[in-house]
Coordinates of C-alpha atoms in Angstrom, one line a residue:
L1 CA 81.1 202.5 32.0
N2 CA 80.5 201.8 35.6
N3 CA 79.8 204.6 38.1
D4 CA 78.7 202.3 40.9
V5 CA 81.5 201.8 43.4
T6 CA 80.1 198.4 44.4
K7 CA 80.0 196.8 41.0
S8 CA 82.6 195.3 38.6
T9 CA 83.4 196.9 35.2
E10 CA 82.1 194.9 32.3
F11 CA 84.2 194.4 29.2
I12 CA 82.4 193.1 26.1
S13 CA 84.1 191.4 23.1
G14 CA 82.7 190.0 19.9
R15 CA 79.4 190.8 18.2
F16 CA 75.8 189.4 18.2
S17 CA 75.7 185.8 19.3
H18 CA 79.5 185.7 19.7
K19 CA 79.5 188.3 22.4
K20 CA 81.2 187.6 25.7
S21 CA 81.3 189.7 28.8
V22 CA 84.1 189.7 31.3
F23 CA 83.6 191.4 34.7
V24 CA 86.7 193.0 36.2
N25 CA 87.1 194.2 39.8
Q26 CA 87.6 197.9 39.4
Y27 CA 89.9 198.1 42.5
T28 CA 92.1 195.0 42.0
G29 CA 91.9 194.4 38.3
R30 CA 91.1 190.8 38.8
V31 CA 88.5 189.0 36.7
A32 CA 85.4 188.4 38.8
G33 CA 83.6 186.3 36.3
S34 CA 82.6 185.9 32.7
F35 CA 79.3 185.6 30.9
S36 CA 78.1 184.5 27.4
P37 CA 74.6 185.0 26.1
T38 CA 74.7 181.6 24.4
D39 CA 74.7 179.9 27.8
T40 CA 71.3 181.3 28.9
W41 CA 67.7 180.2 28.5
M42 CA 66.9 183.6 27.0
Y43 CA 69.3 182.9 24.1
T44 CA 67.4 179.7 23.3
I45 CA 64.1 181.5 23.5
R46 CA 65.3 184.3 21.2
K47 CA 66.5 181.6 18.7
L48 CA 63.1 179.9 19.0
H49 CA 61.4 183.2 18.4
G50 CA 63.6 184.3 15.5
E51 CA 64.4 181.0 13.7
L52 CA 62.6 178.1 15.3
L53 CA 66.0 176.7 16.4
T54 CA 66.6 175.6 12.8
G55 CA 69.0 178.4 11.5
S56 CA 68.5 180.0 8.1
V57 CA 65.5 177.8 7.2
G58 CA 63.7 178.7 10.3
T59 CA 64.3 182.4 9.8
K60 CA 62.7 182.2 6.3
V61 CA 59.7 180.3 7.8
I62 CA 59.3 183.1 10.4
E63 CA 59.5 185.7 7.6
L64 CA 56.9 183.8 5.6
V65 CA 54.5 183.8 8.5
A66 CA 55.1 187.4 9.3
S67 CA 54.6 188.4 5.7
W68 CA 51.4 186.5 5.4
M69 CA 50.2 188.1 8.7
V70 CA 50.7 191.6 7.1
V71 CA 48.6 190.5 4.1
L72 CA 45.9 188.8 6.3
I73 CA 45.5 191.9 8.4
I74 CA 45.1 194.2 5.4
T75 CA 42.8 191.9 3.5
G76 CA 40.8 191.0 6.6
L77 CA 40.0 194.7 7.1
Y78 CA 38.9 194.9 3.4
I79 CA 36.7 191.8 3.8
W80 CA 35.0 193.2 6.9
W81 CA 34.4 196.7 5.4
P82 CA 31.7 197.9 5.5
F83 CA 30.9 196.4 8.9
T84 CA 28.1 193.9 9.2
K85 CA 26.1 196.1 11.6
G86 CA 27.6 199.5 10.6
I87 CA 29.8 201.3 13.0
Q88 CA 28.2 199.4 15.9
G89 CA 30.0 196.3 14.6
V90 CA 33.3 197.7 15.6
F91 CA 32.4 197.6 19.3
T92 CA 29.9 194.7 19.7
I93 CA 30.2 190.9 19.6
R94 CA 27.0 189.1 19.0
F95 CA 26.4 186.5 21.7
K96 CA 22.9 185.3 20.8
E97 CA 23.2 184.5 17.1
G98 CA 24.9 181.2 17.3
K99 CA 28.4 179.9 17.9
R100 CA 29.8 180.7 14.5
I101 CA 28.7 184.3 14.6
F102 CA 30.1 184.7 18.1
Y103 CA 33.5 183.3 17.2
R104 CA 33.5 185.2 13.9
D105 CA 32.7 188.5 15.7
T106 CA 35.4 187.7 18.4
H107 CA 38.0 187.4 15.6
A108 CA 36.7 190.4 13.6
V109 CA 36.3 192.9 16.5
L110 CA 39.6 192.1 18.2
G111 CA 41.3 192.0 14.8
F112 CA 40.0 195.5 14.0
W113 CA 41.3 197.0 17.2
L114 CA 44.6 195.2 17.2
S115 CA 45.3 195.7 13.4
I116 CA 47.4 198.8 13.6
L117 CA 49.3 197.6 16.7
L118 CA 50.0 194.2 15.0
L119 CA 51.3 195.9 11.9
I120 CA 53.7 198.0 14.0
V121 CA 54.8 194.8 15.8
L122 CA 55.4 193.1 12.5
A123 CA 57.3 196.1 11.2
G124 CA 59.5 195.9 14.2
G125 CA 60.4 192.2 13.5
L126 CA 60.8 192.3 9.7
P127 CA 64.1 194.2 9.6
W128 CA 65.7 191.1 11.3
T129 CA 64.6 188.8 8.5
D130 CA 66.8 187.4 5.8
V131 CA 65.2 188.5 2.5
F132 CA 63.1 191.6 3.5
G133 CA 65.8 192.7 6.0
T134 CA 68.6 192.5 3.4
N135 CA 66.5 194.5 0.9
F136 CA 65.6 197.1 3.6
K137 CA 69.3 197.6 4.4
W138 CA 70.1 198.0 0.7
I139 CA 67.4 200.7 0.4
Q140 CA 68.9 202.5 3.4
K141 CA 72.3 202.4 1.9
V142 CA 71.4 203.7 -1.6
T143 CA 69.1 206.4 -0.2
N144 CA 71.5 207.4 2.5
T145 CA 68.8 207.1 5.2
G146 CA 70.6 204.9 7.7
F147 CA 73.3 205.7 10.2
P148 CA 76.0 208.2 9.0
K149 CA 79.2 206.4 7.8
T150 CA 81.1 207.7 10.8
W151 CA 78.5 206.8 13.4
S152 CA 80.5 203.7 14.5
G153 CA 83.9 205.5 14.0
R154 CA 84.6 204.0 10.6
G155 CA 86.8 206.4 8.5
L156 CA 87.8 208.5 11.6
T157 CA 91.5 208.6 12.6
S158 CA 93.7 209.6 15.5
I159 CA 96.9 211.5 15.0
P160 CA 99.7 209.1 16.2
K161 CA 101.9 210.3 19.0
E162 CA 104.3 208.7 21.5
K163 CA 101.8 207.8 24.2
V164 CA 98.2 206.7 24.1
I165 CA 95.9 208.0 26.9
S166 CA 94.8 205.3 29.4
I167 CA 91.3 203.8 29.7
E168 CA 91.0 205.6 33.1
E169 CA 91.6 208.9 31.5
M170 CA 89.2 208.2 28.7
V171 CA 86.5 207.2 31.3
V172 CA 87.0 210.6 32.9
I173 CA 86.5 212.3 29.5
A174 CA 83.4 210.2 28.8
N175 CA 81.8 211.0 32.2
K176 CA 82.3 214.7 31.5
Q177 CA 79.9 214.4 28.6
K178 CA 77.1 213.7 31.0
L179 CA 75.3 211.4 28.6
P180 CA 72.0 209.9 29.9
G181 CA 71.3 206.1 29.9
I182 CA 73.8 203.3 29.8
I183 CA 77.2 204.4 28.6
T184 CA 79.5 202.2 26.4
L185 CA 83.2 202.9 25.7
G186 CA 84.5 201.4 22.5
L187 CA 88.3 200.9 22.3
P188 CA 90.4 201.7 19.3
K189 CA 90.9 198.9 16.9
S190 CA 94.2 200.1 15.4
P191 CA 97.0 202.6 16.1
K192 CA 95.0 205.1 14.1
G193 CA 91.6 204.2 15.6
V194 CA 89.5 206.3 17.9
F195 CA 87.8 205.9 21.3
S196 CA 84.0 205.8 20.8
V197 CA 81.5 206.8 23.5
S198 CA 77.8 206.0 23.0
N199 CA 74.7 205.7 25.1
E200 CA 71.7 203.4 25.1
V201 CA 68.8 205.5 26.2
F202 CA 65.0 206.0 25.8
P203 CA 63.7 208.2 24.4
L204 CA 65.8 207.5 21.3
E205 CA 66.1 211.3 20.6
D206 CA 68.7 211.4 23.4
K207 CA 71.1 209.0 21.7
R208 CA 74.5 210.4 20.9
T209 CA 77.9 208.9 19.9
L210 CA 81.2 210.7 20.2
H211 CA 84.6 209.8 18.9
F212 CA 87.9 210.9 20.6
D213 CA 91.5 210.9 19.5
Q214 CA 93.2 208.0 21.4
Y215 CA 96.4 210.1 21.9
S216 CA 95.2 213.5 22.8
G217 CA 91.6 212.8 24.0
K218 CA 90.3 215.5 21.8
L219 CA 86.8 215.2 20.2
V220 CA 87.1 214.0 16.6
K221 CA 83.4 213.7 15.7
E222 CA 80.1 213.9 17.4
H223 CA 76.7 212.6 16.2
S224 CA 73.2 213.1 17.6
W225 CA 69.9 211.5 16.8
N226 CA 69.3 214.3 14.2
D227 CA 72.2 212.8 12.1
V228 CA 70.4 209.4 11.7
G229 CA 68.5 208.9 8.5
I230 CA 64.7 208.7 8.5
L231 CA 64.5 205.0 7.6
M232 CA 66.9 204.0 10.4
R233 CA 65.0 206.2 12.9
A234 CA 61.7 204.5 11.9
R235 CA 63.4 201.1 12.1
M236 CA 64.9 201.7 15.5
W237 CA 61.6 203.0 16.9
V238 CA 59.5 200.0 15.7
M239 CA 62.2 197.5 16.8
A240 CA 62.3 199.1 20.3
F241 CA 58.5 198.9 20.4
H242 CA 58.6 195.3 19.2
Q243 CA 60.9 194.5 22.2
G244 CA 58.9 196.5 24.8
Q245 CA 61.9 198.8 25.5
F246 CA 59.9 202.0 26.1
G247 CA 59.1 201.1 29.6
G248 CA 56.5 199.2 31.6
W249 CA 53.5 200.4 29.6
N250 CA 55.2 199.1 26.4
W251 CA 55.8 195.7 28.0
W252 CA 52.2 195.3 29.2
L253 CA 50.9 196.5 25.8
M254 CA 52.9 193.9 24.0
F255 CA 51.7 191.3 26.4
S256 CA 48.1 192.4 25.8
I257 CA 48.6 192.2 22.1
A258 CA 49.9 188.7 22.4
I259 CA 46.9 187.6 24.4
G260 CA 44.5 189.4 22.0
L261 CA 46.2 187.7 19.0
T262 CA 45.8 184.3 20.6
I263 CA 42.1 184.9 21.3
M264 CA 41.3 186.2 17.9
S265 CA 43.2 183.3 16.2
I266 CA 41.3 180.7 18.2
G267 CA 38.1 182.6 17.2
A268 CA 39.0 182.4 13.6
L269 CA 39.9 178.7 13.8
V270 CA 36.6 177.7 15.5
S271 CA 34.6 179.9 13.2
Y272 CA 36.2 178.1 10.2
L273 CA 35.6 174.6 11.6
L274 CA 31.9 175.5 12.2
R275 CA 31.5 176.9 8.7
K276 CA 33.6 174.5 6.5
Q277 CA 31.9 171.8 4.4
K278 CA 32.2 168.2 5.8
G279 CA 35.1 166.3 4.3
N280 CA 36.6 169.4 2.7
W281 CA 39.4 171.3 4.3
G282 CA 39.5 174.0 1.6
V283 CA 38.4 177.6 1.8
P284 CA 34.7 177.9 2.5
K285 CA 32.6 179.4 -0.3
V286 CA 32.2 183.1 -0.3
S287 CA 29.0 185.0 -0.9
N288 CA 28.1 185.8 -4.5
G289 CA 28.1 189.5 -3.7
F290 CA 31.8 189.5 -2.7
K291 CA 34.2 190.6 -5.4
V292 CA 37.9 191.4 -5.4
G293 CA 38.5 194.7 -7.2
R294 CA 41.5 195.8 -9.2
G295 CA 42.6 197.9 -6.2
V296 CA 43.0 194.8 -4.1
S297 CA 44.8 192.9 -6.9
A298 CA 47.2 195.8 -7.3
L299 CA 47.7 195.9 -3.5
L300 CA 48.6 192.2 -3.5
V301 CA 51.1 192.7 -6.3
L302 CA 52.7 195.6 -4.3
L303 CA 52.9 193.5 -1.2
A304 CA 54.4 190.7 -3.2
I305 CA 57.2 193.0 -4.3
I306 CA 57.7 194.5 -0.8
L307 CA 57.6 191.1 0.9
P308 CA 59.4 188.8 -1.6
V309 CA 58.9 185.6 0.5
F310 CA 55.1 186.2 0.4
G311 CA 55.4 186.9 -3.3
I312 CA 57.1 183.6 -4.0
S313 CA 54.6 181.7 -1.9
L314 CA 51.7 183.4 -3.7
L315 CA 53.1 182.4 -7.1
I316 CA 53.4 178.8 -5.9
I317 CA 49.7 178.9 -4.8
I318 CA 48.6 180.4 -8.1
G319 CA 50.6 177.8 -10.0
Y320 CA 49.2 175.0 -8.0
E321 CA 45.6 176.2 -8.5
F322 CA 46.2 176.6 -12.2
L323 CA 47.5 173.0 -12.6
K324 CA 44.6 171.8 -10.5
Q325 CA 42.1 173.4 -12.8
R326 CA 43.8 172.1 -15.9
K327 CA 43.7 168.6 -14.4
I328 CA 39.9 169.0 -13.6

């Protein structure tokens, strides 16, 4: 809804990548212009970010990388614990003990401080994935922890009469609700459908959606943030954090996380190159004192179930190593 007397009114049709916006002069009713997200550079960047511009295959590659990142963060913390120099190792990078130690500490110290934030960022992206995302939505459905069934107006009906109220009248009704944020008015999809008024706002606790009879303008159903299930609340929070939607501090924090991840990744790569055996690109030998306990094994099994794409890749690696040993 447009409360600015100098701007056109935006009408949106379609969903997701098929959305199209048409801007109408609110005084003359003429179309001032149209806009489609698919025509922008940002659409291409989003596609690169989410699916590497390769469709379903790219989406699964991204999911595989994200799943392994979760595993690497958790196992990395386990490998580093207890810290090499006690609690001091959480804060200090050793500059005078050789290049490998310097790059190793750069990776480890930054990784420790970024670990929780990185897990939140990954949690914000995983609901968009194909396999994990589909399973997550299924759990929401069977546990009834998503949006209420009537949140989008589905199942709600208007009582048919001779005359439907106009959009202008519905706009007046919507404005009387004094909802904060950006207000959207959804039009009825059938003679028995309802008008739907919702707001896009932060904090998320101020979100509301209201449905009105298209003939009388009376309120049919109202939903607030308290009606949203716990899994959907958590999902929307981490997704908003992932996209930096909580304000300037969120954007700068995400930018800092990206820079920190780049530095710690370079540190890990250089540390590996300095440590690996010549002519061998495999995993460097670990110390004799390092052992993987049953707890870690159980954790990997649990992660393989929660993150199926990781689980499949893990089975492939185990199978390859088994056949390799048999051949030797």
